[in-house]
Amino acid sequence: MNFSGAFSWINIRFLLDGLWVTVQVSVFSIIFSMILGGILGTIRYSGIPYLSKIVGLIVDIIRNLPLLLIIFFTYFALPQIGIAFNIFWAAVAALTIFESAMLSEIFRAGLNAVPDGQTEAGMSSGLTYFQTLTIIIFPQALKSMLPAILSQLISLIKDTSLAVIISLPELLHNARIIYGENTNYVVPMFLAMTAMYFVICYLLSLASGYLEKRNYNY
């Protein structure tokens, strides 16, 4: 196995190009799924008649579907009804849909963990329900939710590799092209991918552990 040839600058740059796509997809998916997941979780927590149950049903359906199926659906099925995405945005949309459902449960659990007396205190002081939620309830819930949110986002970053099935030029896709041209590069490419994924996910894991420890101390 020619490791030195596998780690030529051309190959490393090609891998870094794939890593950059992975990072971009992850960042957009994180932003959108945090927003959508927060909205869905808040709706379920608020117990809005009919709407909460509908949202709950949708969330339960999505959470019990394979992410790979959702990726296929966004890229191949949605164009059939006039909603077409390119490969990049199809991956972002699929990850956002799936992760929003997961995050909504984290948000709902975090909000439910705040004592009911906090809501009653806010309402009795003259705040509206929305003000009570945003000023009093959500900041308290966020402290307990952060470690779980970060853990879910770590999973999201690893899940981007599933988009290789629609030929998204992310890290795994580019590595496959390299070792597809030279089978002697299979092991070096897997080592390189392992290192890149590990660095990103381990740093987030450290952040998650730090936040969990900090919240416990408080």
Coordinates of C-alpha atoms in Angstrom, one line a residue:
M1 CA 0.0 0.0 0.0
N2 CA 1.5 3.3 -1.1
F3 CA 0.5 5.7 1.7
S4 CA 2.7 8.5 0.5
G5 CA 1.0 8.6 -2.9
A6 CA -2.4 8.4 -1.3
F7 CA -1.6 11.5 0.8
S8 CA -0.5 13.6 -2.1
W9 CA -1.5 17.3 -2.1
I10 CA -4.0 16.7 -4.9
N11 CA -5.7 14.0 -2.9
I12 CA -5.6 15.9 0.3
R13 CA -7.0 19.0 -1.4
F14 CA -9.8 16.9 -2.9
L15 CA -10.6 15.5 0.5
L16 CA -10.7 19.0 2.0
D17 CA -13.0 20.1 -0.7
G18 CA -15.3 17.3 0.3
L19 CA -14.9 18.2 4.0
W20 CA -15.9 21.8 3.1
V21 CA -19.1 20.6 1.5
T22 CA -19.8 18.5 4.6
V23 CA -19.3 21.5 6.8
Q24 CA -21.5 23.7 4.6
V25 CA -24.3 21.1 4.6
S26 CA -24.0 20.7 8.3
V27 CA -24.1 24.4 9.1
F28 CA -27.1 25.1 7.0
S29 CA -28.9 22.0 8.3
I30 CA -28.1 22.9 11.9
I31 CA -29.4 26.5 11.5
F32 CA -32.6 25.4 9.8
S33 CA -33.3 22.4 12.0
M34 CA -32.7 24.4 15.2
I35 CA -35.2 27.0 14.1
L36 CA -37.8 24.5 12.8
G37 CA -37.2 22.1 15.7
G38 CA -37.6 24.9 18.2
I39 CA -40.9 25.9 16.7
L40 CA -42.3 22.4 16.5
G41 CA -41.2 21.6 20.1
T42 CA -42.7 24.8 21.4
I43 CA -46.0 24.1 19.6
R44 CA -46.1 20.6 21.2
Y45 CA -45.2 22.1 24.6
S46 CA -47.9 24.8 24.4
G47 CA -50.6 22.2 23.8
I48 CA -52.4 24.2 21.1
P49 CA -55.7 22.5 20.3
Y50 CA -55.5 20.2 17.2
L51 CA -52.2 21.8 16.0
S52 CA -50.1 20.2 18.7
K53 CA -51.6 16.8 17.9
I54 CA -51.0 17.2 14.2
V55 CA -47.4 18.3 14.8
G56 CA -46.9 15.4 17.2
L57 CA -48.1 13.0 14.5
I58 CA -45.8 14.4 11.9
V59 CA -42.8 14.4 14.2
D60 CA -43.5 10.8 15.2
I61 CA -43.7 9.7 11.6
I62 CA -40.5 11.4 10.6
R63 CA -38.6 10.1 13.7
N64 CA -39.5 6.6 12.7
L65 CA -38.4 6.8 9.1
P66 CA -34.8 6.1 7.9
L67 CA -32.9 9.2 7.0
L68 CA -31.8 7.6 3.8
L69 CA -35.5 7.3 2.8
I70 CA -36.0 11.0 3.5
I71 CA -32.9 11.9 1.4
F72 CA -34.3 9.8 -1.5
F73 CA -37.7 11.5 -1.1
T74 CA -36.4 15.1 -1.2
Y75 CA -34.2 14.4 -4.2
F76 CA -36.2 12.0 -6.3
A77 CA -39.9 12.3 -5.2
L78 CA -40.4 16.0 -4.5
P79 CA -39.5 17.0 -8.2
Q80 CA -42.5 14.8 -9.2
I81 CA -44.8 17.3 -7.5
G82 CA -42.9 20.4 -8.8
I83 CA -40.5 20.9 -5.9
A84 CA -37.0 20.4 -7.2
F85 CA -33.7 20.9 -5.3
N86 CA -30.2 20.5 -6.5
I87 CA -28.0 17.9 -4.8
F88 CA -26.7 20.3 -2.1
W89 CA -30.1 21.7 -1.1
A90 CA -31.8 18.3 -1.3
A91 CA -29.3 17.0 1.3
V92 CA -29.8 20.1 3.5
A93 CA -33.6 19.8 3.2
A94 CA -33.5 16.0 4.1
L95 CA -31.3 16.6 7.1
T96 CA -33.3 19.6 8.2
I97 CA -36.6 17.6 8.1
F98 CA -35.1 14.6 10.0
E99 CA -33.1 16.6 12.6
S100 CA -36.0 19.0 13.2
A101 CA -38.1 16.1 14.3
M102 CA -35.4 14.9 16.7
L103 CA -34.6 18.3 18.0
S104 CA -38.3 19.1 18.6
E105 CA -38.4 16.3 21.2
I106 CA -35.4 17.7 22.9
F107 CA -36.9 21.2 23.0
R108 CA -40.2 19.8 24.2
A109 CA -38.6 17.8 27.0
G110 CA -36.5 20.8 28.1
L111 CA -39.5 23.1 28.3
N112 CA -41.5 20.4 30.2
A113 CA -38.6 20.2 32.7
V114 CA -39.2 23.8 33.8
P115 CA -41.6 23.8 36.8
D116 CA -45.2 25.0 36.0
G117 CA -44.9 27.6 38.7
Q118 CA -42.5 29.6 36.5
T119 CA -45.2 30.0 33.9
E120 CA -47.8 30.9 36.6
A121 CA -45.4 33.4 38.1
G122 CA -44.7 35.1 34.7
M123 CA -48.4 35.3 33.8
S124 CA -49.3 36.7 37.3
S125 CA -46.7 39.4 36.9
G126 CA -48.5 40.8 33.8
L127 CA -46.5 39.1 31.1
T128 CA -48.3 37.5 28.1
Y129 CA -47.9 33.8 27.5
F130 CA -45.4 34.5 24.7
Q131 CA -43.4 36.8 26.8
T132 CA -43.3 34.3 29.7
L133 CA -42.2 31.6 27.3
T134 CA -39.4 33.6 25.7
I135 CA -38.2 35.6 28.8
I136 CA -38.6 33.1 31.6
I137 CA -39.2 29.5 30.4
F138 CA -36.9 29.2 27.4
P139 CA -33.7 30.5 29.0
Q140 CA -34.1 28.1 31.9
A141 CA -34.9 25.2 29.6
L142 CA -32.0 26.0 27.2
K143 CA -29.4 25.2 29.9
S144 CA -30.6 21.7 30.3
M145 CA -31.1 21.2 26.6
L146 CA -27.7 22.2 25.3
P147 CA -25.8 19.0 25.9
A148 CA -28.5 16.9 24.2
I149 CA -28.7 19.4 21.3
L150 CA -25.0 19.2 20.8
S151 CA -25.1 15.4 20.8
Q152 CA -27.8 15.5 18.2
L153 CA -25.8 17.9 16.1
I154 CA -22.8 15.6 16.2
S155 CA -25.1 12.9 14.8
L156 CA -26.2 15.3 12.1
I157 CA -22.6 15.9 11.0
K158 CA -22.0 12.1 10.7
D159 CA -25.3 11.7 8.9
T160 CA -24.2 14.0 6.1
S161 CA -22.2 11.0 4.8
L162 CA -25.5 9.3 3.8
A163 CA -25.9 12.0 1.1
V164 CA -23.3 10.1 -0.9
I165 CA -26.2 8.1 -2.2
I166 CA -27.3 11.1 -4.3
S167 CA -23.7 11.9 -5.2
L168 CA -23.3 14.9 -3.0
P169 CA -19.6 15.8 -3.3
E170 CA -18.9 15.6 0.4
L171 CA -16.0 13.9 2.2
L172 CA -17.0 10.3 1.8
H173 CA -18.0 10.9 -1.9
N174 CA -14.6 12.4 -2.7
A175 CA -12.7 9.7 -0.8
R176 CA -14.5 7.0 -2.8
I177 CA -13.5 8.7 -6.0
I178 CA -9.8 8.7 -4.9
Y179 CA -9.7 5.0 -3.8
G180 CA -11.9 4.1 -6.8
E181 CA -9.0 5.2 -9.1
N182 CA -6.4 3.3 -7.1
T183 CA -7.6 0.5 -4.8
N184 CA -4.3 0.7 -2.9
Y185 CA -5.6 4.0 -1.4
V186 CA -8.6 2.4 0.4
V187 CA -7.0 2.1 3.8
P188 CA -5.3 5.6 3.7
M189 CA -8.6 7.2 2.6
F190 CA -10.5 5.6 5.4
L191 CA -7.8 6.7 7.9
A192 CA -8.0 10.3 6.5
M193 CA -11.8 10.3 6.8
T194 CA -11.7 8.9 10.3
A195 CA -9.3 11.6 11.4
M196 CA -11.4 14.4 9.9
Y197 CA -14.7 13.2 11.3
F198 CA -13.1 12.5 14.6
V199 CA -11.6 16.0 15.0
I200 CA -14.9 17.7 14.3
C201 CA -17.1 15.4 16.3
Y202 CA -14.7 15.1 19.2
L203 CA -14.5 18.9 19.6
L204 CA -18.2 19.1 19.7
S205 CA -18.3 16.2 22.2
L206 CA -15.9 18.1 24.5
A207 CA -18.1 21.2 24.3
S208 CA -21.1 19.0 25.1
G209 CA -19.3 17.5 28.1
Y210 CA -18.2 20.9 29.3
L211 CA -21.8 22.3 29.1
E212 CA -23.2 19.3 30.9
K213 CA -20.6 19.6 33.7
R214 CA -21.2 23.3 34.0
N215 CA -25.0 22.9 34.2
Y216 CA -24.6 20.1 36.8
N217 CA -22.4 22.4 39.0
Y218 CA -25.0 25.1 38.8

